[in-house]
Structure formats: C-alpha cells, structure tokens
PDB file of C-alpha atoms in Angstrom:
ATOM      1  CA  ALA A 268       0.337  -0.126   0.013  1.00  0.00           C
ATOM      2  CA  GLU A 269       0.317   4.153  -0.318  1.00  0.00           C
ATOM      3  CA  ILE A 270      -0.502   6.641   0.278  1.00  0.00           C
ATOM      4  CA  HIS A 271      -2.393   8.083  -2.086  1.00  0.00           C
ATOM      5  CA  THR A 272      -2.110  11.632  -2.200  1.00  0.00           C
ATOM      6  CA  ILE A 273      -0.510  14.625  -3.509  1.00  0.00           C
ATOM      7  CA  LEU A 274       2.661  14.058  -1.598  1.00  0.00           C
ATOM      8  CA  LYS A 275       3.102  10.518  -2.217  1.00  0.00           C
ATOM      9  CA  ASP A 276       6.205  11.572  -4.754  1.00  0.00           C
ATOM     10  CA  ARG A 277       7.262  13.644  -2.556  1.00  0.00           C
ATOM     11  CA  LEU A 278       7.836  11.777   0.839  1.00  0.00           C
ATOM     12  CA  ASP A 279      10.324   8.971   1.487  1.00  0.00           C
ATOM     13  CA  PRO A 280       9.621   5.484   0.606  1.00  0.00           C
ATOM     14  CA  LEU A 281      10.618   4.708   4.679  1.00  0.00           C
ATOM     15  CA  ILE A 282       8.333   7.801   5.763  1.00  0.00           C
ATOM     16  CA  ASN A 283       5.539   6.444   3.366  1.00  0.00           C
ATOM     17  CA  SER A 284       5.460   3.441   4.977  1.00  0.00           C
ATOM     18  CA  ARG A 285       5.544   4.215   8.625  1.00  0.00           C
ATOM     19  CA  ILE A 286       2.554   6.151   7.846  1.00  0.00           C
ATOM     20  CA  ILE A 287       0.801   3.249   5.962  1.00  0.00           C
ATOM     21  CA  HIS A 288       2.146   0.988   9.641  1.00  0.00           C
ATOM     22  CA  GLU A 289       1.014   3.943  11.753  1.00  0.00           C
ATOM     23  CA  ILE A 290      -2.695   3.575  10.178  1.00  0.00           C
ATOM     24  CA  GLU A 291      -2.904   0.524  10.067  1.00  0.00           C
ATOM     25  CA  ARG A 292      -2.147  -0.373  13.638  1.00  0.00           C
ATOM     26  CA  ARG A 293      -3.804   2.962  15.401  1.00  0.00           C
ATOM     27  CA  VAL A 294      -7.078   3.165  13.183  1.00  0.00           C
ATOM     28  CA  LEU A 295      -7.740  -0.257  11.426  1.00  0.00           C
ATOM     29  CA  ASP A 296      -6.644  -3.077  13.315  1.00  0.00           C
ATOM     30  CA  SER A 297      -6.980  -0.996  17.032  1.00  0.00           C
ATOM     31  CA  PHE A 298     -11.182  -0.460  15.127  1.00  0.00           C
ATOM     32  CA  LEU A 299     -11.010  -4.098  14.125  1.00  0.00           C
ATOM     33  CA  ALA A 300     -10.171  -5.479  17.767  1.00  0.00           C
ATOM     34  CA  THR A 301     -13.823  -4.232  19.113  1.00  0.00           C
ATOM     35  CA  GLU A 302     -17.565  -5.665  18.436  1.00  0.00           C
ATOM     36  CA  HIS A 303     -18.094  -1.639  18.003  1.00  0.00           C
ATOM     37  CA  TYR A 304     -17.191   1.636  20.417  1.00  0.00           C
ATOM     38  CA  ASP A 305     -20.428   2.319  22.715  1.00  0.00           C
ATOM     39  CA  TRP A 306     -19.491   5.737  22.799  1.00  0.00           C
ATOM     40  CA  TRP A 307     -19.735   6.417  19.444  1.00  0.00           C
ATOM     41  CA  GLU A 308     -20.408   3.156  16.635  1.00  0.00           C
ATOM     42  CA  LEU A 309     -23.863   3.771  17.147  1.00  0.00           C
ATOM     43  CA  ASP A 310     -24.669   7.166  18.649  1.00  0.00           C
ATOM     44  CA  HIS A 311     -26.662   9.379  17.052  1.00  0.00           C
ATOM     45  CA  SER A 312     -24.961  12.436  16.672  1.00  0.00           C
ATOM     46  CA  ASN A 313     -21.851  13.347  14.387  1.00  0.00           C
ATOM     47  CA  TRP A 314     -19.605  11.139  15.445  1.00  0.00           C
ATOM     48  CA  ALA A 315     -20.822   8.569  13.583  1.00  0.00           C
ATOM     49  CA  ALA A 316     -20.463  10.096  10.261  1.00  0.00           C
ATOM     50  CA  VAL A 317     -17.059  11.825  11.426  1.00  0.00           C
ATOM     51  CA  CYS A 318     -15.198   8.442  12.430  1.00  0.00           C
ATOM     52  CA  ILE A 319     -16.862   5.732  10.310  1.00  0.00           C
ATOM     53  CA  GLY A 320     -16.161   7.864   7.412  1.00  0.00           C
ATOM     54  CA  GLY A 321     -12.208   8.227   8.089  1.00  0.00           C
ATOM     55  CA  ILE A 322     -11.966   4.687   9.099  1.00  0.00           C
ATOM     56  CA  ALA A 323     -14.079   3.407   6.011  1.00  0.00           C
ATOM     57  CA  ARG A 324     -12.182   5.543   3.624  1.00  0.00           C
ATOM     58  CA  ALA A 325      -8.674   4.474   5.487  1.00  0.00           C
ATOM     59  CA  MET A 326      -9.708   1.221   4.630  1.00  0.00           C
ATOM     60  CA  MET A 327     -10.545   1.148   0.935  1.00  0.00           C
ATOM     61  CA  LEU A 328      -7.397   3.247   0.258  1.00  0.00           C
ATOM     62  CA  ILE A 329      -4.509   1.481   2.277  1.00  0.00           C
ATOM     63  CA  ARG A 330      -6.199  -2.135   2.643  1.00  0.00           C
ATOM     64  CA  PRO A 331      -9.085  -2.965   0.007  1.00  0.00           C
ATOM     65  CA  GLU A 332      -9.142  -6.479   1.302  1.00  0.00           C
ATOM     66  CA  GLY A 333     -10.483  -5.462   4.185  1.00  0.00           C
ATOM     67  CA  MET A 334     -13.752  -4.380   2.954  1.00  0.00           C
ATOM     68  CA  THR A 335     -15.409  -7.598   3.701  1.00  0.00           C
ATOM     69  CA  PRO A 336     -18.962  -8.421   4.349  1.00  0.00           C
ATOM     70  CA  GLU A 337     -18.615  -7.773   8.255  1.00  0.00           C
ATOM     71  CA  PHE A 338     -16.731  -4.430   7.824  1.00  0.00           C
ATOM     72  CA  GLU A 339     -18.711  -3.177   5.753  1.00  0.00           C
ATOM     73  CA  LYS A 340     -22.419  -4.418   8.336  1.00  0.00           C
ATOM     74  CA  ARG A 341     -20.531  -2.004  10.409  1.00  0.00           C
ATOM     75  CA  VAL A 342     -20.054   1.155   7.865  1.00  0.00           C
ATOM     76  CA  LEU A 343     -23.454   1.114   7.045  1.00  0.00           C
ATOM     77  CA  ALA A 344     -24.924   0.300  10.722  1.00  0.00           C
ATOM     78  CA  SER A 345     -22.762   3.952  11.445  1.00  0.00           C
ATOM     79  CA  LEU A 346     -23.890   5.910   9.032  1.00  0.00           C
ATOM     80  CA  ASP A 347     -27.702   4.631   9.517  1.00  0.00           C
ATOM     81  CA  THR A 348     -28.006   5.337  12.634  1.00  0.00           C
ATOM     82  CA  TYR A 349     -26.406   9.067  11.968  1.00  0.00           C
ATOM     83  CA  LEU A 350     -28.586   9.638   9.392  1.00  0.00           C
ATOM     84  CA  SER A 351     -31.302   8.640  12.179  1.00  0.00           C
ATOM     85  CA  GLY A 352     -30.343  11.637  14.958  1.00  0.00           C
ATOM     86  CA  MET A 353     -28.303  13.646  12.515  1.00  0.00           C
ATOM     87  CA  GLY A 354     -26.957  17.309  13.683  1.00  0.00           C
ATOM     88  CA  TYR A 355     -24.305  19.299  13.023  1.00  0.00           C
ATOM     89  CA  TRP A 356     -24.705  19.866   8.868  1.00  0.00           C
ATOM     90  CA  ARG A 357     -21.521  20.976   7.936  1.00  0.00           C
ATOM     91  CA  TYR A 358     -19.048  19.315   9.745  1.00  0.00           C
ATOM     92  CA  GLY A 359     -20.927  15.917   9.900  1.00  0.00           C
ATOM     93  CA  PHE A 360     -22.777  15.964   7.021  1.00  0.00           C
ATOM     94  CA  GLY A 361     -19.851  16.985   5.445  1.00  0.00           C
ATOM     95  CA  HIS A 362     -18.069  13.507   6.032  1.00  0.00           C
ATOM     96  CA  PHE A 363     -21.071  11.314   5.615  1.00  0.00           C
ATOM     97  CA  VAL A 364     -20.813  12.525   2.683  1.00  0.00           C
ATOM     98  CA  MET A 365     -17.520  12.096   1.170  1.00  0.00           C
ATOM     99  CA  CYS A 366     -17.926   8.544   3.064  1.00  0.00           C
ATOM    100  CA  CYS A 367     -20.329   7.526   0.673  1.00  0.00           C
ATOM    101  CA  ASP A 368     -18.960   8.873  -1.954  1.00  0.00           C
ATOM    102  CA  MET A 369     -16.291   6.917  -1.867  1.00  0.00           C
ATOM    103  CA  LEU A 370     -18.290   3.648  -1.063  1.00  0.00           C
ATOM    104  CA  ARG A 371     -20.300   4.336  -4.379  1.00  0.00           C
ATOM    105  CA  LYS A 372     -17.075   4.026  -6.125  1.00  0.00           C
ATOM    106  CA  PHE A 373     -15.485   1.424  -4.327  1.00  0.00           C
ATOM    107  CA  THR A 374     -18.886  -0.523  -4.830  1.00  0.00           C
ATOM    108  CA  GLU A 375     -19.098   0.238  -8.289  1.00  0.00           C
ATOM    109  CA  GLY A 376     -22.864   1.871  -7.208  1.00  0.00           C
ATOM    110  CA  ARG A 377     -24.210  -1.577  -5.128  1.00  0.00           C
ATOM    111  CA  ILE A 378     -24.002   0.796  -2.028  1.00  0.00           C
ATOM    112  CA  ASP A 379     -26.090   3.961  -3.367  1.00  0.00           C
ATOM    113  CA  TYR A 380     -26.647   6.452   0.187  1.00  0.00           C
ATOM    114  CA  PHE A 381     -27.500   9.017  -2.578  1.00  0.00           C
ATOM    115  CA  LYS A 382     -30.635   7.631  -3.597  1.00  0.00           C
ATOM    116  CA  GLN A 383     -32.073   7.858  -0.574  1.00  0.00           C
ATOM    117  CA  GLU A 384     -34.886  10.193  -0.453  1.00  0.00           C
ATOM    118  CA  LYS A 385     -33.989  10.978   3.181  1.00  0.00           C
ATOM    119  CA  VAL A 386     -30.106  11.905   1.991  1.00  0.00           C
ATOM    120  CA  LYS A 387     -31.505  14.310  -0.869  1.00  0.00           C
ATOM    121  CA  ASN A 388     -33.426  16.471   1.659  1.00  0.00           C
ATOM    122  CA  ILE A 389     -31.064  16.727   4.367  1.00  0.00           C
ATOM    123  CA  ALA A 390     -28.628  17.704   1.066  1.00  0.00           C
ATOM    124  CA  SER A 391     -31.675  20.254   1.028  1.00  0.00           C
ATOM    125  CA  PHE A 392     -31.161  21.394   4.410  1.00  0.00           C
ATOM    126  CA  TYR A 393     -29.368  24.016   4.608  1.00  0.00           C
ATOM    127  CA  GLN A 394     -30.368  26.000   2.327  1.00  0.00           C
ATOM    128  CA  LYS A 395     -34.406  25.965   4.054  1.00  0.00           C
ATOM    129  CA  ILE A 396     -32.178  27.537   7.247  1.00  0.00           C
ATOM    130  CA  PHE A 397     -30.506  30.724   5.390  1.00  0.00           C
ATOM    131  CA  LEU A 398     -31.487  33.461   6.325  1.00  0.00           C
ATOM    132  CA  SER A 399     -29.544  36.406   4.515  1.00  0.00           C
ATOM    133  CA  GLY A 400     -25.705  37.666   4.011  1.00  0.00           C
ATOM    134  CA  ASP A 401     -24.068  34.982   6.584  1.00  0.00           C
ATOM    135  CA  SER A 402     -27.248  34.463   9.077  1.00  0.00           C
ATOM    136  CA  GLY A 403     -28.723  31.469   9.804  1.00  0.00           C
ATOM    137  CA  VAL A 404     -31.170  29.887  11.943  1.00  0.00           C
ATOM    138  CA  SER A 405     -28.944  29.012  14.772  1.00  0.00           C
ATOM    139  CA  PHE A 406     -29.336  25.232  16.519  1.00  0.00           C
ATOM    140  CA  SER A 407     -27.732  24.094  19.924  1.00  0.00           C
ATOM    141  CA  ASP A 408     -24.206  25.461  19.999  1.00  0.00           C
ATOM    142  CA  GLY A 409     -24.287  26.354  16.403  1.00  0.00           C
ATOM    143  CA  GLY A 410     -24.186  29.601  15.934  1.00  0.00           C
ATOM    144  CA  GLY A 411     -25.819  32.205  14.146  1.00  0.00           C
ATOM    145  CA  ALA A 412     -23.191  33.282  11.081  1.00  0.00           C
ATOM    146  CA  MET A 413     -22.990  30.334   8.271  1.00  0.00           C
ATOM    147  CA  ARG A 414     -19.883  29.595   6.493  1.00  0.00           C
ATOM    148  CA  TYR A 415     -21.157  27.387   3.616  1.00  0.00           C
ATOM    149  CA  PRO A 416     -18.845  25.077   2.483  1.00  0.00           C
ATOM    150  CA  LEU A 417     -18.604  25.448  -0.914  1.00  0.00           C
ATOM    151  CA  TYR A 418     -16.765  21.879  -1.542  1.00  0.00           C
ATOM    152  CA  LEU A 419     -20.262  20.212  -0.092  1.00  0.00           C
ATOM    153  CA  LEU A 420     -22.610  22.281  -1.548  1.00  0.00           C
ATOM    154  CA  HIS A 421     -21.253  22.227  -4.762  1.00  0.00           C
ATOM    155  CA  TYR A 422     -20.530  18.200  -4.935  1.00  0.00           C
ATOM    156  CA  LEU A 423     -24.331  18.200  -3.484  1.00  0.00           C
ATOM    157  CA  LYS A 424     -25.639  20.313  -5.857  1.00  0.00           C
ATOM    158  CA  ASN A 425     -23.978  18.363  -8.513  1.00  0.00           C
ATOM    159  CA  GLU A 426     -25.882  15.350  -6.839  1.00  0.00           C
ATOM    160  CA  TYR A 427     -29.099  16.569  -6.838  1.00  0.00           C
ATOM    161  CA  PRO A 428     -29.133  19.386  -9.369  1.00  0.00           C
ATOM    162  CA  ASP A 429     -32.712  20.458  -9.249  1.00  0.00           C
ATOM    163  CA  ASP A 430     -32.969  20.352  -4.800  1.00  0.00           C
ATOM    164  CA  VAL A 431     -29.910  22.057  -4.042  1.00  0.00           C
ATOM    165  CA  LEU A 432     -29.549  26.129  -4.540  1.00  0.00           C
ATOM    166  CA  VAL A 433     -25.979  27.358  -4.403  1.00  0.00           C
ATOM    167  CA  TYR A 434     -26.032  31.004  -2.923  1.00  0.00           C
ATOM    168  CA  ASP A 435     -24.304  34.129  -4.378  1.00  0.00           C
ATOM    169  CA  LYS A 436     -23.881  35.502  -1.423  1.00  0.00           C
TER     170      LYS A 436
END
C-alpha cells in the first residue's frame, strides 16, 4: 500500500511505509479489535459519520481487501445511525458525503446512499435555514453565522441539481 496523496512523490519510502503502518495499527487494527465503540459507533451524533467515514476511507485506500461483508456491515450501521439522528449539518454531513461518495465508487454503485430520499432531503436542508448575508437559523451551539462549505454544496448540487441551491452571497 502507499499513501494516495498529492505528497506521495515527495515522501521518502520509509516515511510512506511508517504512515501506512501507523494508520493500520492505530486506526484499522484498533477498530477491528473491538466489537463496537459504544460512545460513537452507534450514537446518533456526528461522531458516527466522522469516525466511521475516516475509518472506511482509510480501509478502502490502504487495505481494500479489508472491505469484508462484516466490516461493511459495521460501516453501514454507523452511517444509518448517523442518519437517524444527525446534527451539525456542515461537519457531520460533510464527512458522511465523503464516505458515501467513496463507498459508491468502491462498490461500483452497489452501495449508494445518494438514492435515498432522506439523504436528498438532508442535502437541501442548508438552504432552508439560510436567512440572508451570512445569517442562518441557529441550533444548539452552532451560532448564527453561516459559512457555506462550497465544496460540499457544489458536490450536492451536482448530485441533486433540481433540489440543492447554491447562493451567491
């Protein structure tokens, strides 16, 4: 395996192998050594999408043979848990989208969360809480200033061209 980044040609092979080793040891092996993480894996919060998103993307890039049916089942359970009680649209949903995009490509379309009506509705949520300028409806500890995650909005606009609006502030 090798690091698939814009830096891979600049990294010494020893550094590259150490990065792979540490990701496997600290992230993948640690995750696989547990039945589930009670505090985030089945929690209705951003942690489920953020953590499983990073772990799944690391597995697909570094150890693709590790995308076993059992591993996939845990990934999908966490993504489903996130969807059943999600919060923090920008951060958590951003990680959810990155993971689902990669899952769709990795499974050649077999797993496609973007076909779910619920995901389409969540994708268009951001525009519904927009007020004007940089103001939006505030929830919990999110604050009232909205900073548009342009990468995410444009991705979602391409995915759902008739449903997602991208405002020009």
